[in-house]
PDB file of C-alpha atoms in Angstrom:
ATOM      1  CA  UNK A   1      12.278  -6.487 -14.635  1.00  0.00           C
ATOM      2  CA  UNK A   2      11.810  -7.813 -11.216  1.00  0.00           C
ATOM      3  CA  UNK A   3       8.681  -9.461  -9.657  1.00  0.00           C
ATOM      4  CA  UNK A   4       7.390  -8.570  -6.379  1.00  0.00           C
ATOM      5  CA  UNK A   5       4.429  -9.078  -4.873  1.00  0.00           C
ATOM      6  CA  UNK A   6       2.000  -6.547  -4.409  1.00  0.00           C
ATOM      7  CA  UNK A   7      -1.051  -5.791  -2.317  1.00  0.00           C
ATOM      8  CA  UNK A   8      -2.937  -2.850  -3.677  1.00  0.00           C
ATOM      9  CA  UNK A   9      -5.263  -1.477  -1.147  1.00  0.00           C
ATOM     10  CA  UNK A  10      -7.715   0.619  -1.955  1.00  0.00           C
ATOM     11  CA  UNK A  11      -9.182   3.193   0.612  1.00  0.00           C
ATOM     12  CA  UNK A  12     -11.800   4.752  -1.132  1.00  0.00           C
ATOM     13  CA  UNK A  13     -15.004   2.809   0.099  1.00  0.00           C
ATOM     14  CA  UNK A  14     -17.246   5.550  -2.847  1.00  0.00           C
ATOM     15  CA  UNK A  15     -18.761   3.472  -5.244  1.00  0.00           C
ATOM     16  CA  UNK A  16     -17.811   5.953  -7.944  1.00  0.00           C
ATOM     17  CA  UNK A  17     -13.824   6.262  -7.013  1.00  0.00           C
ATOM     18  CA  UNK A  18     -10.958   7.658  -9.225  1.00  0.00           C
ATOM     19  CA  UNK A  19      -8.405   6.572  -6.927  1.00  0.00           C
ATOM     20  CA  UNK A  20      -9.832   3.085  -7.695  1.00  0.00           C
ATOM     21  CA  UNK A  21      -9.860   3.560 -11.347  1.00  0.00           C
ATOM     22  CA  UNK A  22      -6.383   5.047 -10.988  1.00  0.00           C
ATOM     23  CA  UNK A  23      -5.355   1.523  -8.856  1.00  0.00           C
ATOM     24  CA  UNK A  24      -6.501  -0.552 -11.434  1.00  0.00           C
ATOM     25  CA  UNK A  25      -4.890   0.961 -13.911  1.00  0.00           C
ATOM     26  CA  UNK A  26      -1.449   0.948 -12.121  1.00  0.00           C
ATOM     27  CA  UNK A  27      -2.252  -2.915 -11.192  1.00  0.00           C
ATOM     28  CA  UNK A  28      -2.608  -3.617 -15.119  1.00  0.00           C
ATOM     29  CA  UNK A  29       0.739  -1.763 -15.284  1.00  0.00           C
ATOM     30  CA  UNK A  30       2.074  -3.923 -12.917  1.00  0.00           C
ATOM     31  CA  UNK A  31       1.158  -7.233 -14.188  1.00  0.00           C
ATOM     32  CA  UNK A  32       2.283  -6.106 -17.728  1.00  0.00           C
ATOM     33  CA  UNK A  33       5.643  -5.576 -15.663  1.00  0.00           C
ATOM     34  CA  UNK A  34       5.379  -8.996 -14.154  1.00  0.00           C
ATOM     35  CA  UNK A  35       4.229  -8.271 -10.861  1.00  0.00           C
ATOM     36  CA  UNK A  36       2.128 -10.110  -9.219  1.00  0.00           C
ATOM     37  CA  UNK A  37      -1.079  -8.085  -8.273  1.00  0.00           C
ATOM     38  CA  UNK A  38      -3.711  -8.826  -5.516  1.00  0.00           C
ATOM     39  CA  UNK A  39      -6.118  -5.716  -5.102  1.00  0.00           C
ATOM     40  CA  UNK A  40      -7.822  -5.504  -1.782  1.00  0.00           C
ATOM     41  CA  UNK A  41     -10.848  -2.941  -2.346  1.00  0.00           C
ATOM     42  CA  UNK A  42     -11.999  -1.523   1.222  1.00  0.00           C
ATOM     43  CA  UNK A  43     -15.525  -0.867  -1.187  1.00  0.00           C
ATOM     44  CA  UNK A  44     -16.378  -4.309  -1.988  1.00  0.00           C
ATOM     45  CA  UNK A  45     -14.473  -6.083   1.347  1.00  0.00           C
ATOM     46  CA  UNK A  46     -15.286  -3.606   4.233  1.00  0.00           C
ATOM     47  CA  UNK A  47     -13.288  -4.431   7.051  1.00  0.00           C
ATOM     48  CA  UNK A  48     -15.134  -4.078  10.859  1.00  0.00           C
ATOM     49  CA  UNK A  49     -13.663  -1.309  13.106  1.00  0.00           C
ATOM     50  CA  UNK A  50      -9.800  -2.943  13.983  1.00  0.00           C
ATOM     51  CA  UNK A  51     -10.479  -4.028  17.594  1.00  0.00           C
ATOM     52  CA  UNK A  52      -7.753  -5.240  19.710  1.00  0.00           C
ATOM     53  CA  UNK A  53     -10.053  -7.570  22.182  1.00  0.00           C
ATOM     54  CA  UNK A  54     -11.318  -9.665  19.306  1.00  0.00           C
ATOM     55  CA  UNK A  55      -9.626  -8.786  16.090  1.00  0.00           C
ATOM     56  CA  UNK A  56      -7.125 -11.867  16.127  1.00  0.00           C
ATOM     57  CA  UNK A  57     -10.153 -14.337  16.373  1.00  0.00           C
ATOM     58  CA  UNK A  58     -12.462 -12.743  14.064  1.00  0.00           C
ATOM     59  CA  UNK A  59     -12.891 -14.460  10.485  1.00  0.00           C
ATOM     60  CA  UNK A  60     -11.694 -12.107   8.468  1.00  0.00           C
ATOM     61  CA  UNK A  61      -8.169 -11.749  10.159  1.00  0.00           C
ATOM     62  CA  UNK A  62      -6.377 -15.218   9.134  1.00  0.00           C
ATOM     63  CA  UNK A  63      -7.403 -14.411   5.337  1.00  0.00           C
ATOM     64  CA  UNK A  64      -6.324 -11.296   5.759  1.00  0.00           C
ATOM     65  CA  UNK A  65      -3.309 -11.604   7.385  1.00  0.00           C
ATOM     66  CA  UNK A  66      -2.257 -14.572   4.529  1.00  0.00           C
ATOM     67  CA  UNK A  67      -2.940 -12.089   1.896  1.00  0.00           C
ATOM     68  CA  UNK A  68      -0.641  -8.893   3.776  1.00  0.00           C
ATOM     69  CA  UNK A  69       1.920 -11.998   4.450  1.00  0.00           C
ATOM     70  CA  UNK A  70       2.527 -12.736   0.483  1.00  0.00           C
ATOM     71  CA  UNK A  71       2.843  -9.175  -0.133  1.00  0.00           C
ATOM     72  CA  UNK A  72       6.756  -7.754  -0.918  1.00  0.00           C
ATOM     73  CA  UNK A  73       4.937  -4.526  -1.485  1.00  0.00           C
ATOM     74  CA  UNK A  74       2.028  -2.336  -0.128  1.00  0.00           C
ATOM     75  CA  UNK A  75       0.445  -0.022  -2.381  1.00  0.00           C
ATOM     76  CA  UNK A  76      -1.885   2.265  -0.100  1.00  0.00           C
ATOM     77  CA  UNK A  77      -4.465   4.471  -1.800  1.00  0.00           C
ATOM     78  CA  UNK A  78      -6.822   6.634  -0.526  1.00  0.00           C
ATOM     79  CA  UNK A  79      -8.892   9.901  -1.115  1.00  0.00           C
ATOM     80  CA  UNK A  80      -7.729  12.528   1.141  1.00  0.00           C
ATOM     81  CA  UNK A  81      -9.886  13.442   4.099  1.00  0.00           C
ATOM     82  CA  UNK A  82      -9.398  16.563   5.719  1.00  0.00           C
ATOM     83  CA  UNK A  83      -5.676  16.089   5.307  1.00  0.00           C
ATOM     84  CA  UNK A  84      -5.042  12.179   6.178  1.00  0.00           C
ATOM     85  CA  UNK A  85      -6.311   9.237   4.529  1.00  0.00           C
ATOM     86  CA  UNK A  86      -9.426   7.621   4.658  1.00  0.00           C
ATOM     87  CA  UNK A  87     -10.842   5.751   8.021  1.00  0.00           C
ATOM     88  CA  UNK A  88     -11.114   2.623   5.782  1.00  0.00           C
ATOM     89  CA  UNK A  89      -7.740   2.926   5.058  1.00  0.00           C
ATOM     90  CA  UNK A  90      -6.115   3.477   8.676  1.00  0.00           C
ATOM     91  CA  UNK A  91      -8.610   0.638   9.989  1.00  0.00           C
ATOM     92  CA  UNK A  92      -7.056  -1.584   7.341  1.00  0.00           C
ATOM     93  CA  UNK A  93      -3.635  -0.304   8.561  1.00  0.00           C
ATOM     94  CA  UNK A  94      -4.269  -0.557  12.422  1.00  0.00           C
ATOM     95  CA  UNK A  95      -5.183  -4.616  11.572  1.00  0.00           C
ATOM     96  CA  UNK A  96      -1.317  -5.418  11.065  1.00  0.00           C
ATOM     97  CA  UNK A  97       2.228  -4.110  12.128  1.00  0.00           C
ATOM     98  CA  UNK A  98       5.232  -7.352  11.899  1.00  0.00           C
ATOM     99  CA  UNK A  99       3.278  -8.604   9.144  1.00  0.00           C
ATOM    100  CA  UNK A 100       4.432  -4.775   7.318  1.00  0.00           C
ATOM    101  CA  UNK A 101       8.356  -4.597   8.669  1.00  0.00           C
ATOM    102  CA  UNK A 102      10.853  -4.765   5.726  1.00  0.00           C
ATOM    103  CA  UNK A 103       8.614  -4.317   3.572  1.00  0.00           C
ATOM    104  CA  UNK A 104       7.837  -1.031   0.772  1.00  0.00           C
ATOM    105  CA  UNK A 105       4.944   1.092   1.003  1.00  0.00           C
ATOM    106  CA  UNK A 106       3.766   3.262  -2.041  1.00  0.00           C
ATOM    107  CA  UNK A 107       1.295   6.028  -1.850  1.00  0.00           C
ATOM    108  CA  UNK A 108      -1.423   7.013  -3.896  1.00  0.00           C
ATOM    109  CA  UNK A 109      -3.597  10.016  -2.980  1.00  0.00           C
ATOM    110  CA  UNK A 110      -6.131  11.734  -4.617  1.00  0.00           C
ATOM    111  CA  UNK A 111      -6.374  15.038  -3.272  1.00  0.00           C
ATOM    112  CA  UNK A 112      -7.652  18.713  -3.837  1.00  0.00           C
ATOM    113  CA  UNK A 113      -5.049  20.174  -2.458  1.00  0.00           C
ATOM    114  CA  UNK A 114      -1.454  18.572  -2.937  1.00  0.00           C
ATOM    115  CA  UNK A 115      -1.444  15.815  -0.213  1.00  0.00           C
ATOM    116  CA  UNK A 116       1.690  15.979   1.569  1.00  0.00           C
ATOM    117  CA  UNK A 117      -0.231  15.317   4.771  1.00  0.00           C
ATOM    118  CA  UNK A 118      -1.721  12.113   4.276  1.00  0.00           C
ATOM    119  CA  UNK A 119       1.301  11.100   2.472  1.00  0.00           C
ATOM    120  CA  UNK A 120       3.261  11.936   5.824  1.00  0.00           C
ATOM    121  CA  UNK A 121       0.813   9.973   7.530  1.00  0.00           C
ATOM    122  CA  UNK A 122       1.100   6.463   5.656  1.00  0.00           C
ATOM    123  CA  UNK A 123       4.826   7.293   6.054  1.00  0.00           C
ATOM    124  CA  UNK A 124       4.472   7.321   9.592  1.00  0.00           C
ATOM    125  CA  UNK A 125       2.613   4.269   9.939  1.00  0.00           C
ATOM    126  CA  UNK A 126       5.529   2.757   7.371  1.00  0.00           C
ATOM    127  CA  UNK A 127       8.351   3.582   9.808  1.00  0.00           C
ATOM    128  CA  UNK A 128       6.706   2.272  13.044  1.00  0.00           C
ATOM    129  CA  UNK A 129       6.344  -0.383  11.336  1.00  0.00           C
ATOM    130  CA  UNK A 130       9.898  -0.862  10.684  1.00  0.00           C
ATOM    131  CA  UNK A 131       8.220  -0.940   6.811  1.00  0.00           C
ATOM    132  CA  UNK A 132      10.345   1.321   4.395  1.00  0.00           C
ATOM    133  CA  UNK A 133       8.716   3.588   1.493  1.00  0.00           C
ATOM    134  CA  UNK A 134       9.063   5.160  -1.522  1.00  0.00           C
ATOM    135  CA  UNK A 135      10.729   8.316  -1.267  1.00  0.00           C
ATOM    136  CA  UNK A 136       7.672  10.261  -3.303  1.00  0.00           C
ATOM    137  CA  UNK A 137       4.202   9.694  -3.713  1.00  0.00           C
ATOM    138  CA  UNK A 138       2.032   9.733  -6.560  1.00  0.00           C
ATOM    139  CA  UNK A 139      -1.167  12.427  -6.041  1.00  0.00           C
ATOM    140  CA  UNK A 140      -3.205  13.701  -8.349  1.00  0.00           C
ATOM    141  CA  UNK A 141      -6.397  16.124  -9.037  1.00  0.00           C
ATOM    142  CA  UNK A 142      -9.535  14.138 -10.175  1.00  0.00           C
ATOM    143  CA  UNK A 143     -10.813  17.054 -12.041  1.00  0.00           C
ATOM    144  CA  UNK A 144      -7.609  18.021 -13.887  1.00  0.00           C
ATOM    145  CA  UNK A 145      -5.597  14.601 -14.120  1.00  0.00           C
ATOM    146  CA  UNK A 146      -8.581  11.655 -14.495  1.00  0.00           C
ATOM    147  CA  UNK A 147     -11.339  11.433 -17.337  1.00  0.00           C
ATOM    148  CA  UNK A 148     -14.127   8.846 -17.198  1.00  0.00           C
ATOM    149  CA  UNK A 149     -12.064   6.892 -15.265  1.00  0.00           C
ATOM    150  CA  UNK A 150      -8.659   7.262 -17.064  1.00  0.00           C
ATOM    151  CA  UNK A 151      -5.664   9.436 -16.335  1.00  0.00           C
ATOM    152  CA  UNK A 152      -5.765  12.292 -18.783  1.00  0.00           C
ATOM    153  CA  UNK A 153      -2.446  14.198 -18.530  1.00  0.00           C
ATOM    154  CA  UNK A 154       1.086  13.425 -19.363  1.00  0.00           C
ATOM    155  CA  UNK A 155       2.483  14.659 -16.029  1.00  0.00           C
ATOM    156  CA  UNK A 156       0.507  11.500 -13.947  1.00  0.00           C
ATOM    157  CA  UNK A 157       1.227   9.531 -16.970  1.00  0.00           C
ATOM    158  CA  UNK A 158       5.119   9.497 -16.147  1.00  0.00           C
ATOM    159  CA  UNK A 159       4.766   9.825 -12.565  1.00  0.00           C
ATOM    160  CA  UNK A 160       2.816   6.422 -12.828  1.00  0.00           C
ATOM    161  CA  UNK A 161       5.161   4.814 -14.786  1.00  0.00           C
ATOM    162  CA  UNK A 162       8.017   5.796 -12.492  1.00  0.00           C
ATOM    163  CA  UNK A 163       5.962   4.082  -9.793  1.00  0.00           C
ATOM    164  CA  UNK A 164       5.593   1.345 -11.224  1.00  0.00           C
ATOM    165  CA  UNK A 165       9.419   0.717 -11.957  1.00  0.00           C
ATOM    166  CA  UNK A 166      10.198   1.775  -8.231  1.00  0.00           C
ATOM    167  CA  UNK A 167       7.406  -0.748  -7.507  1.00  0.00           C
ATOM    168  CA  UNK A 168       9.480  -3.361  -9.190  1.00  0.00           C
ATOM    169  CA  UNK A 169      13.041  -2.611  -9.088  1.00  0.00           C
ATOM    170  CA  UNK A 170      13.177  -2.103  -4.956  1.00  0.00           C
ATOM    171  CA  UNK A 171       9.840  -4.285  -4.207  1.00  0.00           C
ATOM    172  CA  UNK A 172      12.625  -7.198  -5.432  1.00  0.00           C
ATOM    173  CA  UNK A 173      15.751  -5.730  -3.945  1.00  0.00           C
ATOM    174  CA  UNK A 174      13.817  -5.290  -0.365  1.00  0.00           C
ATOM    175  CA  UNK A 175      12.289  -8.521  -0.802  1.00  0.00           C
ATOM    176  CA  UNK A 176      15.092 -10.613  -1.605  1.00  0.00           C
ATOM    177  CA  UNK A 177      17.122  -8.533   1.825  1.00  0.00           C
ATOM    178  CA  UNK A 178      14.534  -9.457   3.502  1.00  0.00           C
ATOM    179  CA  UNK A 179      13.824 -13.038   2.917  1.00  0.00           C
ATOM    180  CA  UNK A 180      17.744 -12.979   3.850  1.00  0.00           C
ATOM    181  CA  UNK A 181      17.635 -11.169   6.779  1.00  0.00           C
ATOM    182  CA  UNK A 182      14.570 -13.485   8.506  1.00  0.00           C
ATOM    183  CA  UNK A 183      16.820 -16.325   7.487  1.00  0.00           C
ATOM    184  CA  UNK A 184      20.074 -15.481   8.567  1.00  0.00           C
ATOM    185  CA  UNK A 185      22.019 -14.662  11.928  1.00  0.00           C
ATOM    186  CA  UNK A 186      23.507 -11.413  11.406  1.00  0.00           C
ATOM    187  CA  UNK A 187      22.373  -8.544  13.814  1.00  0.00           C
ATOM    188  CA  UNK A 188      19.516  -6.410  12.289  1.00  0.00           C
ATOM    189  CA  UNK A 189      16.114  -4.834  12.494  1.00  0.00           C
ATOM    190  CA  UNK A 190      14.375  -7.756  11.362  1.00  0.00           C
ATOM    191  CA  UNK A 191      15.980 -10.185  13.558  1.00  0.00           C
ATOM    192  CA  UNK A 192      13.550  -9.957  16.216  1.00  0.00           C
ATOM    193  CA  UNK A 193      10.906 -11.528  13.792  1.00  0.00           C
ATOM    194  CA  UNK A 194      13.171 -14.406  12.889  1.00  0.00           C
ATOM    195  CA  UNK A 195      11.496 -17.675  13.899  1.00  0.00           C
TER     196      UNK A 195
END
């Protein structure tokens, strides 16, 4: 089994958060995989408003920006919020855009209603980004597929453990293009960040 690099980010900022507990569980899943996990929790390291004018400078952004950096992968999950992710989420989003390109995103949304939307959203973000992203999501129903704190069903059972394959297998393959790519001559998307 491969292993990437992943940045979990998680865009709940409730202190009582199954899309957390879901997150951790995956990251466990991911490590037993050989991944290596960094978890970024928007509850316990609130981010301030992204601002242009002073972002670059502020303390927080070097860290940051190290941490994105590392990352092969990007695993993005968030409650949904009147059909798009959290505000925690898209602030951590707005803070970065080369640092994403050639890069996978995954999606994790926990959602009354199926979604799609917010999953269409991190998409979006993913592709002007020049990022790529899983072709599915993984979204669930706290109520029917979590109990105290633990995923309850066989359907998000396998889904999970489908992500985290996909996680692995194409975090590597994208990775290992993409170290390429920024090191070689050949014409391509990620040419323009060569050094």
């Amino acid at each position: 089994m491969a292993h990437p690099h992943v940045l979990i980010i998680s865009g709940s900022t409730s202190r009582k958060s199954a899309t957390r507990d879901l997150l951790k569980q995956i990251a466990g899943l991911l490590e037993t995989a050989g991944a290596a996990v960094d978890m970024l929790d928007l509850a316990d390291e609130a981010l301030p408003l992204f601002n242009p004018d002073s972002c670059y400078e502020a303390p927080h952004y070097s860290p940051l920006q190290e941490r994105v950096q590392r990352a092969d992968v990007l695993l993005i999950g968030t409650p949904d919020y009147h059909g798009t992710m959290s505000s925690a989420a898209k602030n951590f989003l707005d803070h970065f855009w080369k640092e994403y390109a050639g890069k996978l995103f995954a999606v994790v949304v926990s959602s009354h209603d199926k979604g799609l939307t917010v999953v269409d959203h991190i998409r979006t973000v993913a592709r002007q980004c020049y990022a790529w992203t899983l072709p599915y999501a993984v979204t669930f129903i706290e109520k029917l597929d979590m109990k105290d704190g633990r995923i309850a069903g066989d359907a998000l059972r396998s889904r999970v453990e489908m992500l985290v394959r996909d996680i692995c297998v194409y975090g590597e393959v994208l990775a290992r293009q993409r170290s390429a790519d920024l090191a070689g001559k050949e014409p391509g998307f990620m040419a323009r960040l060569r050094p």
